[in-house]
mmCIF file of N, CA and C in Angstrom:
data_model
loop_
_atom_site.group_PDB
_atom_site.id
_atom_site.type_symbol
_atom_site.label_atom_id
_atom_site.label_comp_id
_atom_site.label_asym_id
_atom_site.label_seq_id
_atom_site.Cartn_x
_atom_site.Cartn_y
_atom_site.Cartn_z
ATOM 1 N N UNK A 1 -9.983 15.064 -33.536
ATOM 2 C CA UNK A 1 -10.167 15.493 -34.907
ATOM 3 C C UNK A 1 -11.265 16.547 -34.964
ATOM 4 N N UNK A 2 -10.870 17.487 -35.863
ATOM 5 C CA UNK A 2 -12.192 18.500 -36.564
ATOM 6 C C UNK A 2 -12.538 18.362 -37.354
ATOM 7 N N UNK A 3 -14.041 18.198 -37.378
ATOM 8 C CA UNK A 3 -14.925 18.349 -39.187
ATOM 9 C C UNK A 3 -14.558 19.675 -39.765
ATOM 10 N N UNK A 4 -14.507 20.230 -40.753
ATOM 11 C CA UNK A 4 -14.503 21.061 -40.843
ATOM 12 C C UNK A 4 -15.931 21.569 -42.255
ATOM 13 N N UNK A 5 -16.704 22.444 -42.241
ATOM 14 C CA UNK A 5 -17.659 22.794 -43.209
ATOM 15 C C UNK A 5 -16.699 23.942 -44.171
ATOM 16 N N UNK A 6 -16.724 24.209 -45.302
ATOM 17 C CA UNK A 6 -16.576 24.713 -46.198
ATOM 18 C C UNK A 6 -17.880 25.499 -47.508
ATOM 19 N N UNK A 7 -18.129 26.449 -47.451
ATOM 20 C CA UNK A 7 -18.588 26.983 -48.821
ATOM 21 C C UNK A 7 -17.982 27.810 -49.812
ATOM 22 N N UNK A 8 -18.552 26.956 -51.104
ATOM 23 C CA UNK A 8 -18.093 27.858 -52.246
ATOM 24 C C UNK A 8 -18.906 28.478 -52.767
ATOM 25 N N UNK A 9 -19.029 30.103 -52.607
ATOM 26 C CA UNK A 9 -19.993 31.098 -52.577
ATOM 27 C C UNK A 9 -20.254 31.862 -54.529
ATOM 28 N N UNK A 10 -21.417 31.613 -54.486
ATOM 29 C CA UNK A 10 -21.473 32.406 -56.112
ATOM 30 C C UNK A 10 -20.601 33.867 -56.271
ATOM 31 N N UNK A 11 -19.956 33.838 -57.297
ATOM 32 C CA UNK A 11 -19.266 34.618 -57.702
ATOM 33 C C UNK A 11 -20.006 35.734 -58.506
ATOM 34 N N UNK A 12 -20.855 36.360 -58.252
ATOM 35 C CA UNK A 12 -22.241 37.441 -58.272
ATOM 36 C C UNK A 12 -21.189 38.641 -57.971
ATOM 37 N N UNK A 13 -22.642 39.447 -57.588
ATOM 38 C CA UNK A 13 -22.281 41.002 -57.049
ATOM 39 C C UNK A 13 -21.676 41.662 -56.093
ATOM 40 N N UNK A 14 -21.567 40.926 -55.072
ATOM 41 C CA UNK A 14 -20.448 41.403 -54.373
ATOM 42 C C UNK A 14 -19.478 40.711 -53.558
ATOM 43 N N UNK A 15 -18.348 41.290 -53.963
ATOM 44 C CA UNK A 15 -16.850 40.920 -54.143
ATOM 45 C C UNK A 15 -16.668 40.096 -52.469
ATOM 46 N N UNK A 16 -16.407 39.031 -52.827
ATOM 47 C CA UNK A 16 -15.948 38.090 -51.267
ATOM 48 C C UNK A 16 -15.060 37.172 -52.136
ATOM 49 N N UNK A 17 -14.682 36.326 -50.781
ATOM 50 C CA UNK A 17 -13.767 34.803 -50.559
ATOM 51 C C UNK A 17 -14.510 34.160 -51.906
ATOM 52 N N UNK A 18 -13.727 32.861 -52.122
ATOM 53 C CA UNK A 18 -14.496 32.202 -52.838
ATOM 54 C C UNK A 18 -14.690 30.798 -52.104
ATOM 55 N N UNK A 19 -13.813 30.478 -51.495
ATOM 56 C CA UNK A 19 -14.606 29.374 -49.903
ATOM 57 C C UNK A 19 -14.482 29.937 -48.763
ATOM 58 N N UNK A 20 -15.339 30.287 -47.751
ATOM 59 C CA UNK A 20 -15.604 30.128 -46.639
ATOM 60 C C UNK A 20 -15.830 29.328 -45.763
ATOM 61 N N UNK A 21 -15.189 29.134 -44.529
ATOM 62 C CA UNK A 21 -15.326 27.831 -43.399
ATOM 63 C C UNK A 21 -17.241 28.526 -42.702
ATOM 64 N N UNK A 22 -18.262 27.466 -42.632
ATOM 65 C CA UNK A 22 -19.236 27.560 -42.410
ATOM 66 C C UNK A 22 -19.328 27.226 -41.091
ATOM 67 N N UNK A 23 -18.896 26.179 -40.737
ATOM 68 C CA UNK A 23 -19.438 25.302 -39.845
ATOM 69 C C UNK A 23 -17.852 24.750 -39.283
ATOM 70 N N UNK A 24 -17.844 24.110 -38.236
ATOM 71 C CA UNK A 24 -17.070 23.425 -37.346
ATOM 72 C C UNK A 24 -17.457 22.338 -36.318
ATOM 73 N N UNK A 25 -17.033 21.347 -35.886
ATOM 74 C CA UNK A 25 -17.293 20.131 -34.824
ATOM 75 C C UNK A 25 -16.100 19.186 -34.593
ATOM 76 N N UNK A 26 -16.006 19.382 -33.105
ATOM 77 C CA UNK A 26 -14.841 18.539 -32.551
ATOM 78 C C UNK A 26 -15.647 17.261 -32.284
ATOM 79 N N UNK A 27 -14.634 15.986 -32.801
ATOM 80 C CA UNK A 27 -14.980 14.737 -31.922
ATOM 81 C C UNK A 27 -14.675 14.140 -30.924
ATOM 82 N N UNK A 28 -15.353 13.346 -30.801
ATOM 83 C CA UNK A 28 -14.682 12.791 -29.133
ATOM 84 C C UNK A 28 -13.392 12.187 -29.421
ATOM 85 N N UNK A 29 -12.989 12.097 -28.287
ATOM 86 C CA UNK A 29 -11.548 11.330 -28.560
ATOM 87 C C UNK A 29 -11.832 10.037 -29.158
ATOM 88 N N UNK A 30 -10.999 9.400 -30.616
ATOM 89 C CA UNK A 30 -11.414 8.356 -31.342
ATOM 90 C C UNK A 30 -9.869 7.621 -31.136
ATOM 91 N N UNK A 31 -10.161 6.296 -30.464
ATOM 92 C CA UNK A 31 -8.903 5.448 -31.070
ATOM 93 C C UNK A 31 -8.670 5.092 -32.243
ATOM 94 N N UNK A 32 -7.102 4.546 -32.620
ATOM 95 C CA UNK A 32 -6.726 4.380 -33.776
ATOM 96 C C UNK A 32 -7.782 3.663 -34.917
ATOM 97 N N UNK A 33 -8.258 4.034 -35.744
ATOM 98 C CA UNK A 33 -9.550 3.554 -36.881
ATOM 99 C C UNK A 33 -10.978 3.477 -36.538
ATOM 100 N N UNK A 34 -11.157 3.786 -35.043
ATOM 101 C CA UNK A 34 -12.378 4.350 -35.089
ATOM 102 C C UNK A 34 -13.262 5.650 -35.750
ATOM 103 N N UNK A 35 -14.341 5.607 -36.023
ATOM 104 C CA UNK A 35 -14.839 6.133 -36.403
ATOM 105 C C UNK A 35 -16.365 7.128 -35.599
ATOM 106 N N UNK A 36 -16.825 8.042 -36.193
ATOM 107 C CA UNK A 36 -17.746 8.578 -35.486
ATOM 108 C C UNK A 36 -18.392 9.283 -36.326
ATOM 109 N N UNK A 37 -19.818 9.753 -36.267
ATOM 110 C CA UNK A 37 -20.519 9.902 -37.279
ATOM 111 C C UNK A 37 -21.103 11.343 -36.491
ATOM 112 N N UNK A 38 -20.789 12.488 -37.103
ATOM 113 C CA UNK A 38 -21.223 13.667 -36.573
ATOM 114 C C UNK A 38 -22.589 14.744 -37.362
ATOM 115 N N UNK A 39 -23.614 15.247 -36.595
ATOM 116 C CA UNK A 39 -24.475 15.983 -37.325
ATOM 117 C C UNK A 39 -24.235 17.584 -37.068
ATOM 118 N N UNK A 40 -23.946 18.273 -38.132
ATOM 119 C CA UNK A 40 -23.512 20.205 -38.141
ATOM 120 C C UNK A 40 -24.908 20.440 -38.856
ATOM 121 N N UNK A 41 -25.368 21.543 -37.768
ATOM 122 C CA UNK A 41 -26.091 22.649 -38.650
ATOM 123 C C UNK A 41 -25.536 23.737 -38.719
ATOM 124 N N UNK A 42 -26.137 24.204 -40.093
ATOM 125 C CA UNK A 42 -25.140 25.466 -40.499
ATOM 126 C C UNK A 42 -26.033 26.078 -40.442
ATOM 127 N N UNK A 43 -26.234 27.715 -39.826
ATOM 128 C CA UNK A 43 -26.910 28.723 -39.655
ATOM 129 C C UNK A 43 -27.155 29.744 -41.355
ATOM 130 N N UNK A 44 -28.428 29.876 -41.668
ATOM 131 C CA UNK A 44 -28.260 30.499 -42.861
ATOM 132 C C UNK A 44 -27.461 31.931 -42.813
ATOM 133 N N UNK A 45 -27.432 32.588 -41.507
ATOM 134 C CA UNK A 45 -26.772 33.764 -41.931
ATOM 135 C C UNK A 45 -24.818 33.414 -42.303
ATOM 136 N N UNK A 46 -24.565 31.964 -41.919
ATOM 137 C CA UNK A 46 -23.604 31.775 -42.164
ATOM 138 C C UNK A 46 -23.118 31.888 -44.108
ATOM 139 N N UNK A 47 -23.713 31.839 -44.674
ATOM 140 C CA UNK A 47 -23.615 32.066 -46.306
ATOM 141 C C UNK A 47 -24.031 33.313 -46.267
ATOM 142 N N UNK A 48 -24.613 34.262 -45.895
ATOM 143 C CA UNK A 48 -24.572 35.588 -46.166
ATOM 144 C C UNK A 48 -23.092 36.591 -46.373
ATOM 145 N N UNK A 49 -23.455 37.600 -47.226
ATOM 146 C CA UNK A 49 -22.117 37.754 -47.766
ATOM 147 C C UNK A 49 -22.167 39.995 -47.238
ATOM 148 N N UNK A 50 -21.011 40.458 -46.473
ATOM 149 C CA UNK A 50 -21.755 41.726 -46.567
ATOM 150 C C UNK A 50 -21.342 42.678 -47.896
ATOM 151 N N UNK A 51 -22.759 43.415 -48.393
ATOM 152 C CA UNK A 51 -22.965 44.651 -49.433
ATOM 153 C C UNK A 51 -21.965 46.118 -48.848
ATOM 154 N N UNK A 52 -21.242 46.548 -49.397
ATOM 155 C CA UNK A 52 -20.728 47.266 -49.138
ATOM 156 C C UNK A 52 -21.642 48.843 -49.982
ATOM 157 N N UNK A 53 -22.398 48.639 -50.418
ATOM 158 C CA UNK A 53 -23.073 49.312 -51.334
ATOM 159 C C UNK A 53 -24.731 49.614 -50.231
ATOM 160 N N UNK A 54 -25.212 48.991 -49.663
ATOM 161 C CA UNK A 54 -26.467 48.969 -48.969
ATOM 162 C C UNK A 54 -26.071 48.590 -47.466
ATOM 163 N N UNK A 55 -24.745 48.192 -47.055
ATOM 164 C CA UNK A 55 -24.666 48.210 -45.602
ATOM 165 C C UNK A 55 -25.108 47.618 -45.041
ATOM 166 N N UNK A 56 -25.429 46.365 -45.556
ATOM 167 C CA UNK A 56 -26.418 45.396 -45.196
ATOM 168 C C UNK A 56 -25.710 44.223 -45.732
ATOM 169 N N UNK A 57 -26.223 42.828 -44.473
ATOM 170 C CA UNK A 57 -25.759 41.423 -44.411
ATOM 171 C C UNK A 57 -26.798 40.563 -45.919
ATOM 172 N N UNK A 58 -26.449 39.707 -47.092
ATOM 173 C CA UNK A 58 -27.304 39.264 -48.021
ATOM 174 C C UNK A 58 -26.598 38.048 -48.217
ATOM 175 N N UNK A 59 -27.458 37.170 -48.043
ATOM 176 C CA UNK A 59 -27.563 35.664 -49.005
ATOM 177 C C UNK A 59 -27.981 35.701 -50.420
ATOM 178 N N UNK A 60 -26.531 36.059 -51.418
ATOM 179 C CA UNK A 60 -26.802 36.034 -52.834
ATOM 180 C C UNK A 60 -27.525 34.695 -53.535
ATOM 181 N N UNK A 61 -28.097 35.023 -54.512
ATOM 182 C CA UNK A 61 -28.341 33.975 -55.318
ATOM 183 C C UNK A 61 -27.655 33.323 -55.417
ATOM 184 N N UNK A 62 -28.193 32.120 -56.237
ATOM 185 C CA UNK A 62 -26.758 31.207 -56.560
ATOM 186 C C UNK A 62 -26.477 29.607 -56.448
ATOM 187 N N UNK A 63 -25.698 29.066 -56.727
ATOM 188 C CA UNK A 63 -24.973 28.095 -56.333
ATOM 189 C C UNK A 63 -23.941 27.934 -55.227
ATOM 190 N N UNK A 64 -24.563 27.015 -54.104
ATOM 191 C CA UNK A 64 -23.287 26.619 -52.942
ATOM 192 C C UNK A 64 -23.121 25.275 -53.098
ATOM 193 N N UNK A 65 -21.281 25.342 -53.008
ATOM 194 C CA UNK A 65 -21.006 24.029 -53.344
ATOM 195 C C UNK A 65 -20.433 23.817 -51.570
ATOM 196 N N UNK A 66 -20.595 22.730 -50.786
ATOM 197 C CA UNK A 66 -20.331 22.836 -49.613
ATOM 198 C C UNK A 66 -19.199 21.554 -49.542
ATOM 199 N N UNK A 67 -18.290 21.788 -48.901
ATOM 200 C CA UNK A 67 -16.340 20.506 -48.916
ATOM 201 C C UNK A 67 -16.901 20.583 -47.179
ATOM 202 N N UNK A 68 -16.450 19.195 -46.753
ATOM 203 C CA UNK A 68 -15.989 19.030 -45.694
ATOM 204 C C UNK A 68 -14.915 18.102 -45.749
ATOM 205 N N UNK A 69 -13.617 18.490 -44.598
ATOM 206 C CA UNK A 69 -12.428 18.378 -44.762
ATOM 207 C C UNK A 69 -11.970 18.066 -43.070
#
C-alpha cells in the first residue's frame, strides 16, 4: 500500500492545481488487516507554487487543507 499526501492550495495570485500530491510512503508488506503506522515529512518547498510574473518559486499565503488517501 501507498500513503498518499495531498494539498489544497489557496486560491490567491497565481494560477495553479487546486490539490497537489505533497508527499508519498510505501509500506511494508502488511497481511490481510494489519496495520502500520507511518511518519511523512513534507518539505516546505513542496507547497510552493511557481510566479510566472517574477520567475520565481513562492509559498502563497493562505490556507492548506492537507487529504491523505
Amino acid at each position: 500500500e501507498v500513503l498518499q499526501l495531498y494539498a489544497a492550495c489557496p486560491q490567491t495570485g497565481i494560477e495553479k492545481e487546486y490539490k497537489r500530491l505533497i508527499a508519498f510512503k510505501k509500506t511494508r508488506l502488511l497481511a490481510p488487516g494489519e496495520e502500520e503506522k507511518l511518519t511523512v515529512t513534507v518539505p516546505a518547498r513542496n507547497f510552493a507554487s511557481f510566479d510566472e510574473t517574477t520567475a520565481q518559486w513562492k509559498i502563497e499565503k493562505g490556507d492548506y487543507a492537507i487529504f491523505a488517501g
